[in-house]
Amino acid sequence: EKARLARINFERAGLSRFIHLVEADAAEVLAAAANSTYDFVFLDSERTEYLSWWPHVLRVLRPGGLVVCDNAISHKHELEQFTAAVHRTPRCSMCLVPVGKGQLLILKHREPA
């Protein structure tokens, strides 16, 4: 249902031609994806798995790319180890946006010129 609503919203915003919505097992998609494949990754899934996915998320995200994790306030305890790992990643910055149940934004820095 969430994927269907996302497609409707992408279309309504006029962005559907720019967005490739992947509705599949995240662990499998991330493991199979080539390096620097994605500009944007939205995680709204098994929060306890995010830590094990992090190396792949970082690998597949392009420099300048953004990761958004939903429910970052309402399920903060489930994300503690994950956010600690992100915090230890030198080429990333993160912030918590108190919208809805909380959105954790993670930016992968561009390489210095």
PDB file of C-alpha atoms in Angstrom:
ATOM      1  CA  GLU A   1       0.000   0.000   0.000  1.00  0.00           C
ATOM      2  CA  LYS A   2       2.843   2.409   0.838  1.00  0.00           C
ATOM      3  CA  ALA A   3       4.486   1.780  -2.538  1.00  0.00           C
ATOM      4  CA  ARG A   4       1.185   2.488  -4.305  1.00  0.00           C
ATOM      5  CA  LEU A   5       0.787   5.760  -2.405  1.00  0.00           C
ATOM      6  CA  ALA A   6       4.389   6.688  -3.174  1.00  0.00           C
ATOM      7  CA  ARG A   7       3.805   6.153  -6.901  1.00  0.00           C
ATOM      8  CA  ILE A   8       0.707   8.378  -6.768  1.00  0.00           C
ATOM      9  CA  ASN A   9       2.649  11.098  -4.948  1.00  0.00           C
ATOM     10  CA  PHE A  10       5.586  10.887  -7.388  1.00  0.00           C
ATOM     11  CA  GLU A  11       3.174  11.252 -10.297  1.00  0.00           C
ATOM     12  CA  ARG A  12       1.305  14.117  -8.654  1.00  0.00           C
ATOM     13  CA  ALA A  13       4.597  15.925  -8.022  1.00  0.00           C
ATOM     14  CA  GLY A  14       5.682  15.402 -11.638  1.00  0.00           C
ATOM     15  CA  LEU A  15       8.720  13.385 -10.546  1.00  0.00           C
ATOM     16  CA  SER A  16       7.826   9.856 -11.586  1.00  0.00           C
ATOM     17  CA  ARG A  17      10.111   9.969 -14.638  1.00  0.00           C
ATOM     18  CA  PHE A  18      13.080  10.665 -12.336  1.00  0.00           C
ATOM     19  CA  ILE A  19      12.296   8.051  -9.674  1.00  0.00           C
ATOM     20  CA  HIS A  20      12.832   4.325  -9.833  1.00  0.00           C
ATOM     21  CA  LEU A  21      10.800   2.897  -6.966  1.00  0.00           C
ATOM     22  CA  VAL A  22      12.205  -0.439  -5.803  1.00  0.00           C
ATOM     23  CA  GLU A  23       9.730  -2.605  -3.958  1.00  0.00           C
ATOM     24  CA  ALA A  24      11.746  -5.650  -2.878  1.00  0.00           C
ATOM     25  CA  ASP A  25      13.779  -7.142  -0.067  1.00  0.00           C
ATOM     26  CA  ALA A  26      16.188  -4.355   0.918  1.00  0.00           C
ATOM     27  CA  ALA A  27      19.034  -6.671   1.950  1.00  0.00           C
ATOM     28  CA  GLU A  28      18.941  -8.395  -1.450  1.00  0.00           C
ATOM     29  CA  VAL A  29      18.670  -5.158  -3.442  1.00  0.00           C
ATOM     30  CA  LEU A  30      21.504  -3.501  -1.541  1.00  0.00           C
ATOM     31  CA  ALA A  31      23.809  -6.526  -1.793  1.00  0.00           C
ATOM     32  CA  ALA A  32      23.226  -6.845  -5.555  1.00  0.00           C
ATOM     33  CA  ALA A  33      23.437  -3.144  -6.476  1.00  0.00           C
ATOM     34  CA  ALA A  34      26.540  -1.709  -8.099  1.00  0.00           C
ATOM     35  CA  ASN A  35      28.630   0.924  -6.348  1.00  0.00           C
ATOM     36  CA  SER A  36      27.270   4.484  -6.471  1.00  0.00           C
ATOM     37  CA  THR A  37      23.934   3.415  -7.956  1.00  0.00           C
ATOM     38  CA  TYR A  38      21.508   5.558  -5.954  1.00  0.00           C
ATOM     39  CA  ASP A  39      21.101   9.272  -5.204  1.00  0.00           C
ATOM     40  CA  PHE A  40      18.434   8.650  -2.574  1.00  0.00           C
ATOM     41  CA  VAL A  41      17.586   5.738  -0.296  1.00  0.00           C
ATOM     42  CA  PHE A  42      14.452   5.752   1.860  1.00  0.00           C
ATOM     43  CA  LEU A  43      14.432   3.189   4.647  1.00  0.00           C
ATOM     44  CA  ASP A  44      11.091   2.392   6.231  1.00  0.00           C
ATOM     45  CA  SER A  45      11.546  -1.249   7.035  1.00  0.00           C
ATOM     46  CA  GLU A  46      13.116  -3.508   9.645  1.00  0.00           C
ATOM     47  CA  ARG A  47      15.013  -0.883  11.657  1.00  0.00           C
ATOM     48  CA  THR A  48      16.952  -3.572  13.526  1.00  0.00           C
ATOM     49  CA  GLU A  49      18.494  -4.597  10.170  1.00  0.00           C
ATOM     50  CA  TYR A  50      19.763  -1.127   9.204  1.00  0.00           C
ATOM     51  CA  LEU A  51      23.092  -1.646  10.976  1.00  0.00           C
ATOM     52  CA  SER A  52      23.882  -4.760   8.928  1.00  0.00           C
ATOM     53  CA  TRP A  53      22.760  -2.943   5.753  1.00  0.00           C
ATOM     54  CA  TRP A  54      24.872   0.177   6.429  1.00  0.00           C
ATOM     55  CA  PRO A  55      28.051  -0.934   4.567  1.00  0.00           C
ATOM     56  CA  HIS A  56      25.962  -1.673   1.470  1.00  0.00           C
ATOM     57  CA  VAL A  57      23.898   1.519   1.797  1.00  0.00           C
ATOM     58  CA  LEU A  58      27.101   3.536   1.980  1.00  0.00           C
ATOM     59  CA  ARG A  59      28.585   1.666  -0.988  1.00  0.00           C
ATOM     60  CA  VAL A  60      25.568   2.055  -3.289  1.00  0.00           C
ATOM     61  CA  LEU A  61      24.904   5.709  -2.393  1.00  0.00           C
ATOM     62  CA  ARG A  62      26.502   8.246  -4.714  1.00  0.00           C
ATOM     63  CA  PRO A  63      28.605  11.040  -3.201  1.00  0.00           C
ATOM     64  CA  GLY A  64      26.171  13.827  -2.372  1.00  0.00           C
ATOM     65  CA  GLY A  65      23.416  11.226  -1.925  1.00  0.00           C
ATOM     66  CA  LEU A  66      20.854  11.184   0.849  1.00  0.00           C
ATOM     67  CA  VAL A  67      19.461   8.433   3.063  1.00  0.00           C
ATOM     68  CA  VAL A  68      16.211   9.027   4.951  1.00  0.00           C
ATOM     69  CA  CYS A  69      15.151   6.691   7.752  1.00  0.00           C
ATOM     70  CA  ASP A  70      11.523   6.919   8.847  1.00  0.00           C
ATOM     71  CA  ASN A  71      10.293   6.598  12.457  1.00  0.00           C
ATOM     72  CA  ALA A  72      13.594   7.820  13.873  1.00  0.00           C
ATOM     73  CA  ILE A  73      11.974   9.396  16.930  1.00  0.00           C
ATOM     74  CA  SER A  74       9.173   6.928  17.599  1.00  0.00           C
ATOM     75  CA  HIS A  75      11.609   3.971  17.365  1.00  0.00           C
ATOM     76  CA  LYS A  76      14.789   5.695  18.497  1.00  0.00           C
ATOM     77  CA  HIS A  77      15.883   2.731  20.632  1.00  0.00           C
ATOM     78  CA  GLU A  78      15.845   0.439  17.588  1.00  0.00           C
ATOM     79  CA  LEU A  79      18.157   2.814  15.715  1.00  0.00           C
ATOM     80  CA  GLU A  80      20.745   3.478  18.434  1.00  0.00           C
ATOM     81  CA  GLN A  81      23.447   1.121  17.122  1.00  0.00           C
ATOM     82  CA  PHE A  82      22.780   2.202  13.548  1.00  0.00           C
ATOM     83  CA  THR A  83      23.054   5.924  14.334  1.00  0.00           C
ATOM     84  CA  ALA A  84      26.254   5.263  16.292  1.00  0.00           C
ATOM     85  CA  ALA A  85      27.735   3.526  13.225  1.00  0.00           C
ATOM     86  CA  VAL A  86      26.697   6.409  10.971  1.00  0.00           C
ATOM     87  CA  HIS A  87      28.203   8.870  13.450  1.00  0.00           C
ATOM     88  CA  ARG A  88      31.525   6.972  13.207  1.00  0.00           C
ATOM     89  CA  THR A  89      31.503   7.187   9.396  1.00  0.00           C
ATOM     90  CA  PRO A  90      33.797  10.088   8.518  1.00  0.00           C
ATOM     91  CA  ARG A  91      32.294  10.895   5.124  1.00  0.00           C
ATOM     92  CA  CYS A  92      28.715  11.247   6.375  1.00  0.00           C
ATOM     93  CA  SER A  93      26.664  13.787   8.292  1.00  0.00           C
ATOM     94  CA  MET A  94      23.288  13.197   9.851  1.00  0.00           C
ATOM     95  CA  CYS A  95      20.512  15.121  11.507  1.00  0.00           C
ATOM     96  CA  LEU A  96      17.151  14.302  13.003  1.00  0.00           C
ATOM     97  CA  VAL A  97      14.140  16.140  11.622  1.00  0.00           C
ATOM     98  CA  PRO A  98      11.167  16.156  14.026  1.00  0.00           C
ATOM     99  CA  VAL A  99       8.468  15.718  11.389  1.00  0.00           C
ATOM    100  CA  GLY A 100       5.838  13.047  11.916  1.00  0.00           C
ATOM    101  CA  LYS A 101       7.481  10.159  13.769  1.00  0.00           C
ATOM    102  CA  GLY A 102      10.931  11.569  12.981  1.00  0.00           C
ATOM    103  CA  GLN A 103      13.146  11.441   9.929  1.00  0.00           C
ATOM    104  CA  LEU A 104      16.858  10.687  10.201  1.00  0.00           C
ATOM    105  CA  LEU A 105      18.679  12.357   7.299  1.00  0.00           C
ATOM    106  CA  ILE A 106      22.118  11.052   6.346  1.00  0.00           C
ATOM    107  CA  LEU A 107      24.207  12.864   3.751  1.00  0.00           C
ATOM    108  CA  LYS A 108      27.161  11.176   2.069  1.00  0.00           C
ATOM    109  CA  HIS A 109      29.704  13.903   1.448  1.00  0.00           C
ATOM    110  CA  ARG A 110      31.112  14.528  -1.991  1.00  0.00           C
ATOM    111  CA  GLU A 111      34.787  13.781  -2.495  1.00  0.00           C
ATOM    112  CA  PRO A 112      37.006  16.873  -2.152  1.00  0.00           C
ATOM    113  CA  ALA A 113      38.055  18.334  -5.495  1.00  0.00           C
TER     114      ALA A 113
END
